[in-house]
Coordinates of C-alpha atoms in Angstrom, one line a residue:
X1 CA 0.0 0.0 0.0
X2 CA 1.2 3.2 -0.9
X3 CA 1.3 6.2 1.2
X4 CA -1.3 7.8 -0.7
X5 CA -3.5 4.8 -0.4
X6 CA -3.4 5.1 3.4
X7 CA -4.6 8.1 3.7
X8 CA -8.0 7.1 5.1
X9 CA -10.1 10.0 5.2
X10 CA -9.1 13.0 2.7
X11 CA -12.3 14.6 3.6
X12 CA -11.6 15.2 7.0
X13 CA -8.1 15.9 6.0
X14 CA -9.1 18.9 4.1
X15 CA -11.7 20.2 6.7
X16 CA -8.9 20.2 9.3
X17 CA -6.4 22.0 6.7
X18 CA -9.4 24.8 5.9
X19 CA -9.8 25.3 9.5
X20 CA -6.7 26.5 10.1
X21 CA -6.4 28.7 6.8
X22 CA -10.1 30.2 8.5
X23 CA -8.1 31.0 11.2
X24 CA -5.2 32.4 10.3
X25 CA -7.4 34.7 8.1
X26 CA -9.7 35.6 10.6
X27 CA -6.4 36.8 12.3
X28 CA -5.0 38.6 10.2
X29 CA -8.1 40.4 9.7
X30 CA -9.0 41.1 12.5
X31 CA -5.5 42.6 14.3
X32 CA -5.5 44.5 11.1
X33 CA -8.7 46.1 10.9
X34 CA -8.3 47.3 14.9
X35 CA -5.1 49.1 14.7
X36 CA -2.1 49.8 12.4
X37 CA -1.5 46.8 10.9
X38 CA -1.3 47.6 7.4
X39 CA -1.5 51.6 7.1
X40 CA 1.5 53.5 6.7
X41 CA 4.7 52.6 7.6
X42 CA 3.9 50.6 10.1
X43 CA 3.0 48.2 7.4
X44 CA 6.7 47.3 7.6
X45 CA 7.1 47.0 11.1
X46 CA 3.8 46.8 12.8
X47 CA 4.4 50.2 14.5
X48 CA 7.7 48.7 16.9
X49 CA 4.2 47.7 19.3
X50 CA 5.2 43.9 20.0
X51 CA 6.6 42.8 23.7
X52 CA 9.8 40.8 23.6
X53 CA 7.7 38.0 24.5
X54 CA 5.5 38.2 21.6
X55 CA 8.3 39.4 19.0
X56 CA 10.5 36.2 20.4
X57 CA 7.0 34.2 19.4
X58 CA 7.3 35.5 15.9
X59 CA 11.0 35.2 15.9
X60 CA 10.9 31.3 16.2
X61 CA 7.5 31.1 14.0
X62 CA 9.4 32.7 11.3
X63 CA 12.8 31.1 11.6
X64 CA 11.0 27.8 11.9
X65 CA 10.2 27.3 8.4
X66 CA 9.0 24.5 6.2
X67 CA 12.9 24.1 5.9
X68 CA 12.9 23.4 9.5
X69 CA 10.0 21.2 10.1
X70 CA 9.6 19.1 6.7
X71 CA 13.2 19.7 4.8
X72 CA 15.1 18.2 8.0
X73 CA 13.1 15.8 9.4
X74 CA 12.8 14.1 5.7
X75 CA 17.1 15.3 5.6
X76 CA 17.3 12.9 8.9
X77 CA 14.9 10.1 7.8
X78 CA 16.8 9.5 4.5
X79 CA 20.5 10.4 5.5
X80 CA 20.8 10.6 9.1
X81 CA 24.0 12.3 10.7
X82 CA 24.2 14.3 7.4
X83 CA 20.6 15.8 7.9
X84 CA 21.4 16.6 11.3
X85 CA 24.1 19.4 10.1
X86 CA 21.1 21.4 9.4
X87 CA 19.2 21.1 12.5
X88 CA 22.9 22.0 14.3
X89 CA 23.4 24.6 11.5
X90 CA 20.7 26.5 12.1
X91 CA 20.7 26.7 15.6
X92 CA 24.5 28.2 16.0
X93 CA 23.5 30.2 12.4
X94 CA 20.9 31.8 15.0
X95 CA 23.2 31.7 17.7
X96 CA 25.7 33.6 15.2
X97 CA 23.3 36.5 14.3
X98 CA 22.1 37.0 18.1
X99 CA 25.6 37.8 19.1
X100 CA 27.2 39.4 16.0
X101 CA 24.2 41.4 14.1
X102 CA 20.7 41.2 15.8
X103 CA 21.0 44.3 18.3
X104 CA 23.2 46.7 16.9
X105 CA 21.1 46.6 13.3
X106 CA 17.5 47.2 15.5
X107 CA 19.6 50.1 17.3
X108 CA 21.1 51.7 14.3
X109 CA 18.1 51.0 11.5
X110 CA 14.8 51.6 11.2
X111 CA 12.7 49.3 8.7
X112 CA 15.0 47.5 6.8
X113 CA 18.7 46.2 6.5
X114 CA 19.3 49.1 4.3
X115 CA 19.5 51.6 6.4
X116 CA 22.1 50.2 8.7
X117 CA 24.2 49.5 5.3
X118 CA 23.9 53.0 3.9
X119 CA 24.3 55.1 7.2
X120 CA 28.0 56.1 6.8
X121 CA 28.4 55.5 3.2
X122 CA 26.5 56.9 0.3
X123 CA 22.3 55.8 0.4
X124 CA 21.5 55.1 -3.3
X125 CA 23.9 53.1 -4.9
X126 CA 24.3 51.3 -1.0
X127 CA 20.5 51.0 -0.6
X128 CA 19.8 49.7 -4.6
X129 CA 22.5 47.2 -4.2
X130 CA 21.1 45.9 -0.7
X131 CA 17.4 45.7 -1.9
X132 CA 18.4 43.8 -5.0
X133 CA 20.1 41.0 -2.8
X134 CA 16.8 40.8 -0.3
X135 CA 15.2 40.6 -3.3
X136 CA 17.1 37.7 -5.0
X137 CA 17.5 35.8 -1.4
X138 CA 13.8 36.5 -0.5
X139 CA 12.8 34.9 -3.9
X140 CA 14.6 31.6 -2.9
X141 CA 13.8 31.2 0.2
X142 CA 10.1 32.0 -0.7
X143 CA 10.8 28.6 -3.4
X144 CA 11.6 26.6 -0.2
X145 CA 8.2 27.2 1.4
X146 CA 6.2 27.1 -1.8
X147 CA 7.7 23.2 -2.7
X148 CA 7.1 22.5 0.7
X149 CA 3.2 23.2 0.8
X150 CA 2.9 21.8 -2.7
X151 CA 4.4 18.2 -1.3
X152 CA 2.5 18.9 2.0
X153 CA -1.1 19.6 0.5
X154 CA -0.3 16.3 -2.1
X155 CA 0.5 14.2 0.8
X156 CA -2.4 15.3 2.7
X157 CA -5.0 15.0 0.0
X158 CA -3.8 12.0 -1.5
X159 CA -3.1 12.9 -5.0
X160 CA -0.2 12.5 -7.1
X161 CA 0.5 13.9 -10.3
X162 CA 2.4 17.1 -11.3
X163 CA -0.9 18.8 -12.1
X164 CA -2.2 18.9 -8.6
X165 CA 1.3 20.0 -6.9
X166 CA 1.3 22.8 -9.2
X167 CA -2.4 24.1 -8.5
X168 CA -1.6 23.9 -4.9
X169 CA 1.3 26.1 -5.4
X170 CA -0.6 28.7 -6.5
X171 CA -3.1 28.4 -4.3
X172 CA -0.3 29.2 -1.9
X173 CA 1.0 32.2 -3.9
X174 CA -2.5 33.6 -3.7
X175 CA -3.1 33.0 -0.1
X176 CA 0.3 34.9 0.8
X177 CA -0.8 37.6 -1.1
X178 CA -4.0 38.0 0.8
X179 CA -2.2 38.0 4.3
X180 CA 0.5 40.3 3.1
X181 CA -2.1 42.8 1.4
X182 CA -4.8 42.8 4.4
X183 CA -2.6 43.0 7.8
X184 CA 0.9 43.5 6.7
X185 CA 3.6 43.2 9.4
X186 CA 1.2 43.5 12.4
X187 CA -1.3 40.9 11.2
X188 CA 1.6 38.4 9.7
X189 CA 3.3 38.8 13.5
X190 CA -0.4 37.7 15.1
X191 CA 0.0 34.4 12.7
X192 CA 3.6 33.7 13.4
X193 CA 3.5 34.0 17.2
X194 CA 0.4 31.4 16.7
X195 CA 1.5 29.3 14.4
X196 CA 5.1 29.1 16.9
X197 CA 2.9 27.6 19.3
X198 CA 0.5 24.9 17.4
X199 CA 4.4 24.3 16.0
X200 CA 6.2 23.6 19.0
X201 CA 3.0 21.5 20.3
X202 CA 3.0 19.4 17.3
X203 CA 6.7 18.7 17.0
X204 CA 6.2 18.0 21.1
X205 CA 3.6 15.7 20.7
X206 CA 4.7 13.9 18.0
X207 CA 8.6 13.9 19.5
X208 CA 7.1 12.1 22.8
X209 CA 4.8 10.0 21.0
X210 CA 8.0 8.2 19.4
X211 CA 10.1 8.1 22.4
X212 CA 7.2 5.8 24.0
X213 CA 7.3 3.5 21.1
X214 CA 10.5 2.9 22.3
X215 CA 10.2 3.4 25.8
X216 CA 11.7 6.4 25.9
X217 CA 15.4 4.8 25.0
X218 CA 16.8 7.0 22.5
X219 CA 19.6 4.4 21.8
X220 CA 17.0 1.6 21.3
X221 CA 15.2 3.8 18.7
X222 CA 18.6 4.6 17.0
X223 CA 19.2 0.7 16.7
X224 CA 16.0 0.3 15.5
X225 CA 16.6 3.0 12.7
X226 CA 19.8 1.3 11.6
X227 CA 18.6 -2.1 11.1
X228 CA 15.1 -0.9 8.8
X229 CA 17.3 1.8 7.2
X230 CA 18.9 0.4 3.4
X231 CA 22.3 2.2 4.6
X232 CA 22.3 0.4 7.6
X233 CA 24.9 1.9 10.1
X234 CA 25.7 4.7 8.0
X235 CA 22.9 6.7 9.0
X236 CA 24.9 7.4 11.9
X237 CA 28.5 8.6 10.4
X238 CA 28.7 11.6 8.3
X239 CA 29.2 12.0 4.6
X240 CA 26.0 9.3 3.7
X241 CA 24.7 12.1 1.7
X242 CA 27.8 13.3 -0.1
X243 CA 29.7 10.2 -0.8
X244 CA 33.4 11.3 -1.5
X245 CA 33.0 14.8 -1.2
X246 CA 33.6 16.6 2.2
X247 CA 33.9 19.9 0.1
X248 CA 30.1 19.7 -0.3
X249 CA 29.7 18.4 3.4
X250 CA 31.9 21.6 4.5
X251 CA 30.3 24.3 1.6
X252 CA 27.0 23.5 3.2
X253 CA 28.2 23.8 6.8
X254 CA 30.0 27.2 6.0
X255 CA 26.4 28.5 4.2
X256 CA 23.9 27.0 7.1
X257 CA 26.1 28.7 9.9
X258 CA 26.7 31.9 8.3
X259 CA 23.1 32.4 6.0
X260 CA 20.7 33.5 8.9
X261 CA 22.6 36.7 10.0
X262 CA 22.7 38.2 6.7
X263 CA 18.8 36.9 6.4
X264 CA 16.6 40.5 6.0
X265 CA 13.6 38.9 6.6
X266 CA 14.7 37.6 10.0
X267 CA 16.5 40.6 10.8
X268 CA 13.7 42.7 10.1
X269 CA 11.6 41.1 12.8
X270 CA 13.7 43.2 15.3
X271 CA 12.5 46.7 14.1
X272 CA 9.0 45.3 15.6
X273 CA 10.0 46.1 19.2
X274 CA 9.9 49.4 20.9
X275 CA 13.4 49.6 22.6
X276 CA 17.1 47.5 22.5
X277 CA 15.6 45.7 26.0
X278 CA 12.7 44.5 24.6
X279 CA 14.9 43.2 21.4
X280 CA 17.3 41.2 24.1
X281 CA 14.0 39.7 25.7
X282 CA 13.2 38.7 21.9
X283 CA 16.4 36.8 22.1
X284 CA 15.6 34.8 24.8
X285 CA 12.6 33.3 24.1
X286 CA 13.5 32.7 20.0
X287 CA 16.9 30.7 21.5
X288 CA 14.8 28.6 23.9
X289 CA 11.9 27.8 21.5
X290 CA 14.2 27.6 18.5
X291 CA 17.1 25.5 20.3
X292 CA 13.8 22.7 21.6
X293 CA 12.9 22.5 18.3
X294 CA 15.7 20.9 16.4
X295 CA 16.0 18.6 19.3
X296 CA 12.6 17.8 17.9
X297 CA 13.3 17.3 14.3
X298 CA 16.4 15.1 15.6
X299 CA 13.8 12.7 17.1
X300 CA 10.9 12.9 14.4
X301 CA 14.1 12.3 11.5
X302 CA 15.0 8.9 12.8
X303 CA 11.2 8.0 13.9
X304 CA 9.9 7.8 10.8
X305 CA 13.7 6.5 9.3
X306 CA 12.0 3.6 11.3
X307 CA 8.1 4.0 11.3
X308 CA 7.6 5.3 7.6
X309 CA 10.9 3.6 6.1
X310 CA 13.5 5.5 3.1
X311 CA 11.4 3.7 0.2
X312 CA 7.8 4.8 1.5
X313 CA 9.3 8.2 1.8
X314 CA 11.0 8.5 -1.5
X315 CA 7.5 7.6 -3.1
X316 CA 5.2 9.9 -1.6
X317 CA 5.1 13.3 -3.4
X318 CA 7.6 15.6 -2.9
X319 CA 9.5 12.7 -1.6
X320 CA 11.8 14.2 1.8
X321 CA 9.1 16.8 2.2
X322 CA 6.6 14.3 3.0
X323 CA 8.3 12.4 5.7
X324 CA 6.8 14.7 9.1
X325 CA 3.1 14.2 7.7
X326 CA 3.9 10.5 6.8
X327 CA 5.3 9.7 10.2
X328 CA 2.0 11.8 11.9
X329 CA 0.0 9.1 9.8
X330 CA 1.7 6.4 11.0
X331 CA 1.5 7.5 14.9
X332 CA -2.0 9.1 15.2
X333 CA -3.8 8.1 11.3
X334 CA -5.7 11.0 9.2
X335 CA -6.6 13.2 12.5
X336 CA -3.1 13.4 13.6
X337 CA -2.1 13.8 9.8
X338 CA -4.5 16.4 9.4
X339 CA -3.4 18.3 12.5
X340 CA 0.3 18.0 11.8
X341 CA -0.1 19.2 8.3
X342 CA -2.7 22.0 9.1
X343 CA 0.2 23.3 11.5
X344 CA 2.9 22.6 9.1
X345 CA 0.6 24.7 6.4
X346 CA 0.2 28.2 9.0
X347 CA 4.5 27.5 9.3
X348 CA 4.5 28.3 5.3
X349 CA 2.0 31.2 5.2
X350 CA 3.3 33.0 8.1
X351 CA 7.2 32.4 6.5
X352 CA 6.2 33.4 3.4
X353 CA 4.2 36.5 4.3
X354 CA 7.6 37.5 6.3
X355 CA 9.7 36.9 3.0
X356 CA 6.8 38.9 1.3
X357 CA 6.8 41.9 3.8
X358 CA 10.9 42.2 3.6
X359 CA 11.4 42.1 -0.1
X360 CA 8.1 45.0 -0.1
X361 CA 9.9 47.0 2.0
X362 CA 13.4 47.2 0.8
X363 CA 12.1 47.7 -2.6
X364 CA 9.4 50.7 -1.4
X365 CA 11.5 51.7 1.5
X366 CA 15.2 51.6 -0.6
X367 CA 14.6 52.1 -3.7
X368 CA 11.7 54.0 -4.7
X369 CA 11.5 56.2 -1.8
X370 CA 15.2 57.1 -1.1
X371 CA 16.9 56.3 -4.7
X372 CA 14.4 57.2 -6.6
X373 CA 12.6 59.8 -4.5
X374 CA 15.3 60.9 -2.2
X375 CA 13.8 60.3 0.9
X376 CA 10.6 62.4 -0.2
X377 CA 8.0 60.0 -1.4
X378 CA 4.9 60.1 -0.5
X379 CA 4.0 57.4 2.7
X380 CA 0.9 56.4 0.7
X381 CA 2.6 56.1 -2.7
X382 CA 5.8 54.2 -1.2
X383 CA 3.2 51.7 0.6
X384 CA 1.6 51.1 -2.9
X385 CA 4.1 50.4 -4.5
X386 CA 5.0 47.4 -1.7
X387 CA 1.7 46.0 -2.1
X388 CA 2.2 46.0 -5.8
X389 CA 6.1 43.9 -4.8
X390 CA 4.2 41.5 -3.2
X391 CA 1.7 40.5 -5.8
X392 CA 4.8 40.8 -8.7
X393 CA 7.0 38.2 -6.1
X394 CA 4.0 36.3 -5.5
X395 CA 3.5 35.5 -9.3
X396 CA 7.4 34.9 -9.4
X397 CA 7.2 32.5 -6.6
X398 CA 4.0 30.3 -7.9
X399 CA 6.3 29.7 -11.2
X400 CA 9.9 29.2 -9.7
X401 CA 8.0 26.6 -6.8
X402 CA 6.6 24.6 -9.7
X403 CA 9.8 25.0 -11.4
X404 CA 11.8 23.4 -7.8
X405 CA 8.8 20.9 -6.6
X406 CA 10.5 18.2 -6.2
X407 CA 13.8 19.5 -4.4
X408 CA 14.1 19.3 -0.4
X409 CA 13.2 22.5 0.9
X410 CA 15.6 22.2 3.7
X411 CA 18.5 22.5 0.5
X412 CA 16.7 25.2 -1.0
X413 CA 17.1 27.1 2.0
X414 CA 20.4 26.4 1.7
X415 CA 21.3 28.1 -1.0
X416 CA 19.5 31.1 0.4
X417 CA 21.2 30.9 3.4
X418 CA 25.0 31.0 1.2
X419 CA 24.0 34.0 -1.0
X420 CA 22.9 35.7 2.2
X421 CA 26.0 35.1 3.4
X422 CA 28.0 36.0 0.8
X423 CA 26.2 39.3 -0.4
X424 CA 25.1 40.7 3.0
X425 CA 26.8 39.5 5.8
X426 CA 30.4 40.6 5.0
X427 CA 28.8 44.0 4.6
X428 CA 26.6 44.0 7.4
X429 CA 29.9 42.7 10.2
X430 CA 32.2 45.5 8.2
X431 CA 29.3 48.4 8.5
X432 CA 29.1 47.6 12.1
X433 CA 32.8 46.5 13.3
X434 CA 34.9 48.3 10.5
X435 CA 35.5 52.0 10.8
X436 CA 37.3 51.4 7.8
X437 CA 34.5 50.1 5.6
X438 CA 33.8 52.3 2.9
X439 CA 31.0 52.9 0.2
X440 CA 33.2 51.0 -2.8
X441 CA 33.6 48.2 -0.1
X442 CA 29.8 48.2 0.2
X443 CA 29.0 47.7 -3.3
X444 CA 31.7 45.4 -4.4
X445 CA 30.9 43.2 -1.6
X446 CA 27.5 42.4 -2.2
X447 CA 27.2 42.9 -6.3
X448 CA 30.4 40.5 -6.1
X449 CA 29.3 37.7 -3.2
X450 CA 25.6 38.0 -4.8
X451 CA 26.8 37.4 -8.3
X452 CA 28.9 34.8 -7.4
X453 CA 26.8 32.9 -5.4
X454 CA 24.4 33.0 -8.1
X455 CA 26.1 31.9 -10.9
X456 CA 28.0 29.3 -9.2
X457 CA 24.3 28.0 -8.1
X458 CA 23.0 28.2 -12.1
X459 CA 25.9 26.0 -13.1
X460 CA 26.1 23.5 -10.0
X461 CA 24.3 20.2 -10.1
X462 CA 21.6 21.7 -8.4
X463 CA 20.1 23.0 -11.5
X464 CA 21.3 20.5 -14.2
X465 CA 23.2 17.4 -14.4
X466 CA 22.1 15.3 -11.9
X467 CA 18.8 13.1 -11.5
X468 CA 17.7 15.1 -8.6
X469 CA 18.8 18.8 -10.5
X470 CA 15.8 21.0 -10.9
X471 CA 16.0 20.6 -14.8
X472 CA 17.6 16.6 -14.7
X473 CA 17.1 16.4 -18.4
X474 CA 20.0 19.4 -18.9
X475 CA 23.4 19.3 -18.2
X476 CA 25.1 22.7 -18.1
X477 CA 26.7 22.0 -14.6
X478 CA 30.7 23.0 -14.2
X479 CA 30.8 23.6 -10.6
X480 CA 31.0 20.7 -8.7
X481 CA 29.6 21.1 -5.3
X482 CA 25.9 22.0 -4.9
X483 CA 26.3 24.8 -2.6
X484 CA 28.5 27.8 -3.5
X485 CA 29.3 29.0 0.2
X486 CA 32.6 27.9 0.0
X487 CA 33.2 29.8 -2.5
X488 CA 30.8 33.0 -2.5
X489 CA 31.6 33.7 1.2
X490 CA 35.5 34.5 1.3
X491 CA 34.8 36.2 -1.9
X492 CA 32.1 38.4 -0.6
X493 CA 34.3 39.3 2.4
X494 CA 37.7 39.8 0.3
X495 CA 35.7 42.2 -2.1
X496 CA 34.3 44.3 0.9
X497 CA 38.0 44.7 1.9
X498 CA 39.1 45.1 -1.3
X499 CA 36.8 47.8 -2.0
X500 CA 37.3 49.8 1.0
X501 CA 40.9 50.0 0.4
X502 CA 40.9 51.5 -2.8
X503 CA 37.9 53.6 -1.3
X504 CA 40.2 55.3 1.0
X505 CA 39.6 58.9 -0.3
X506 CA 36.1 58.8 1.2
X507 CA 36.4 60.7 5.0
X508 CA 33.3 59.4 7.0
X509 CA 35.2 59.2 10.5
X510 CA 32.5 61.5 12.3
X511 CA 29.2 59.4 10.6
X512 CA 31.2 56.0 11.8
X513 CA 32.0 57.3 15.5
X514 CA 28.0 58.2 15.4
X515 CA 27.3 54.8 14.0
X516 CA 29.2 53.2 16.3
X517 CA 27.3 54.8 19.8
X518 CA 24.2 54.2 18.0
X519 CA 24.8 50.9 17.2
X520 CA 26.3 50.5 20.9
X521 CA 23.6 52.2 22.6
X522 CA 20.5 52.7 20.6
X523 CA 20.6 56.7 21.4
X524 CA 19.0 58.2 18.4
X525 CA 17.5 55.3 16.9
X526 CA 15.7 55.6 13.7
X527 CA 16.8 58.6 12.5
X528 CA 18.9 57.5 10.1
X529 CA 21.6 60.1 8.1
X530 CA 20.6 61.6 4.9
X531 CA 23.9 62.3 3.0

């Protein structure tokens, strides 16, 4: 019987999936129609209103995407110790952009990661160069989540067929755009702080409900793992997944570690709060809710490794993606199933309408406001134009998702995480730790690690030559790992020194010393330079 044959009751499968799009909706809707939600400018940030409770809530329900719940617990189930760098990944990458970036951006910017690039060196070429990277990295990850509802919604229906993965994916695109375009950063904050919760009860209960299977003996549960799995005892030593090539194994550790502090979307969560001590309370409650998590995925990968089995997995659609509602099937039947993937569904929606909100906003915010318009545009205009971003990225995700629907989002992610590493990271450590850094340092750094993390990407096997390549039938690929970190980051780094070097004639000494107490302090916050 195949996975799609036991799902018992689609029916109440998709009542319990409608109920929760109902009530996200109705959320949305109604936080937005009682306050700010979506008019003016606090459309980007929900007018800086959240506790650090509630804004470490929407932390974790945005970081905890469908990379996070389906990409590595199907990562685990299929390679083991390999699918484990990501859970580990991501929780130091988090642990890197809490120490490093997270409170000096909130106490030096205002709405997006822009404005902490451009303060000492000069705003439009600084701030178009910035928007086009959140852009191009809020496009990818937005892929992730889009592949990961279309496997989900499959799985949970029981269909198969490309024709129905790709309707569901724009159903998807549509439904973002509705969030996005009623409550904007207020009402997407509402669903994320939510959907954290149903997510950390899910993961919990399910986590729980396969330690008892095995009587709570992790070890026994490992063994267990090892002797259904085809790989046997490999599951358990690195390097299952990429054979004879650590360079991959160590390209994808560099990008996972280093992604999520150049992420804007993530970043952009910490203009939501009102001062630099309700940002640090942020911080503790994302680390404790985010850090519990992956323990999670760790348990749910090598459950259903044992309970739904590599070959079931592989099968299903969207093959890794499906292996968290597979193994809710096989613990609690359709209801469970139903629950689990309603949950995992709000985790896509509320990511995606994140992704949608920080691309807006650098785009309105960056570049038509202060390239185009100099800083002078009018509020009503610039927040038209960001609900026009959306719909445009919207439409761009529905066709690149149908494009990728078969790749593991937690990989897609990935590769967002290495061109946010490589474009806007080295900028974003020099602009705050380098008095030195300089506006040619700016640029070159993230035009060069951008464009080199892209192209590297186009021509990897992750796009052709390789049966699981997003076009397998093509074989253009001359770079030989499937993530470019490696590469993309030191060159993204070297560039921003590079350019700063020759950029020596530029004096901003005074701007960096104010820069620096701002970004120290949080004195003056918000009113960032015009020069």
């Amino acid at each position: 019987m195949t996975p799609l044959q036991a799902v018992a009751n689609p029916i109440l499968n998709i009542s319990i999936f409608i109920a929760f799009i109902i009530l996200t909706l109705g959320i949305v809707i109604y936080v937005s129609s009682g306050g700010r939600g979506a008019k003016g400018k606090a459309y980007y940030t929900g007018g800086a209103e959240f506790s650090g409770t509630q804004n470490g809530f929407a932390i974790a329900g945005d970081y905890l995407s469908a990379a996070s719940f389906l990409g590595i617990v199907g990562a685990v189930a299929l390679y083991g110790y390999d699918g484990l760098l990501y859970s580990i990944g991501f929780l130091v990458a988090w642990l890197v952009a809490l120490l490093l970036v997270a409170e000096p951006m909130r106490n030096t910017g205002k709405y997006t990661m822009a404005d902490v690039l451009s303060f000492r060196t000069r705003q439009s070429p600084v701030r178009m160069a910035a928007s086009i990277s959140t852009m191009v990295i809020s496009f990818l990850y937005l892929l992730a989540q889009m592949v990961g509802a279309g496997s989900l919604v499959a799985v949970l229906l029981g269909i198969s067929g490309g024709t129905a993965q790709i309707l569901i994916i724009g159903i998807v695109g549509v439904l973002m755009m509705i969030y996005v375009l009623i409550g904007g950063m207020k009402g997407t904050t509402w669903v994320q702080m939510i959907k954290a919760v149903l997510l950390m009860i899910g993961a919990g209960a399910m986590t729980v409900w396969v330690m008892l299977k095995y009587s709570g003996n992790f070890s026994k549960m490992l063994g267990a793992a090892v002797a259904e799995h085809p790989d046997g005892s490999k599951i358990l030593e690195p390097m299952l997944q990429y054979g004879n090539n650590p360079l991959g194994f160590i390209s994808l550790a560099v990008a996972v570690v280093l992604g999520c502090a150049g992420l804007p979307h993530v970043l952009m969560r910490f203009y939501t709060v009102p001062t630099a001590k309700e940002a640090r309370r942020s911080v503790s409650w994302a680390i404790t809710l985010i850090g519990l998590f992956y323990l999670f995925t760790m348990v749910m990968g090598y459950g259903a490794a044992v309970l739904v089995g590599k070959d079931t997995i592989l099968a299903a659609p969207g093959k890794a993606n499906a292996a968290a509602p597979l193994l809710a099937l096989e613990l609690g039947g359709s209801v469970l199933m139903g629950v689990i993937s309603g949950v995992a569904f709000a985790t896509i929606l509320a990511v995606v309408a994140g992704l949608a909100i920080a691309a807006s906003a650098s785009f309105a915010h960056d570049i038509y406001n202060n390239v185009i318009h100099k800083g002078q545009a009018d509020p009503a205009k610039e927040i038209r134009v960001a609900r026009t971003v959306v719909i445009i990225l919207g439409v761009l995700a529905i066709i690149g998702g149908i494009a990728a629907k078969d790749i593991n989002v937690a990989f897609l992610v990935s590769l967002a995480f290495a061109i946010a590493a490589s474009a806007n990271l080295p900028s974003i450590l020099y602009s705050l730790y380098w008095k030195g850094f300089r506006t040619k340092g700016a640029l070159w750094s993230i035009y060069g690690g951008l464009i080199t993390a892209v192209v590297l990407i186009i021509f990897s096997p992750t796009v052709s030559g390789a049966p699981s390549a997003m076009f397998p039938d093509l074989d253009f690929a001359w770079f030989p790992l499937t993530n470019p970190a490696l590469v993309s980051v030191p060159v993204g780094f070297f560039l921003g020194w590079l350019g700063s070097i020759l950029g020596k004639d530029e004096d901003n000494a005074a701007v960096s010393t104010e820069m620096e107490v701002r970004s120290m302090t949080g004195v003056g916050t918000g009113e960032v330079l015009k020069h």
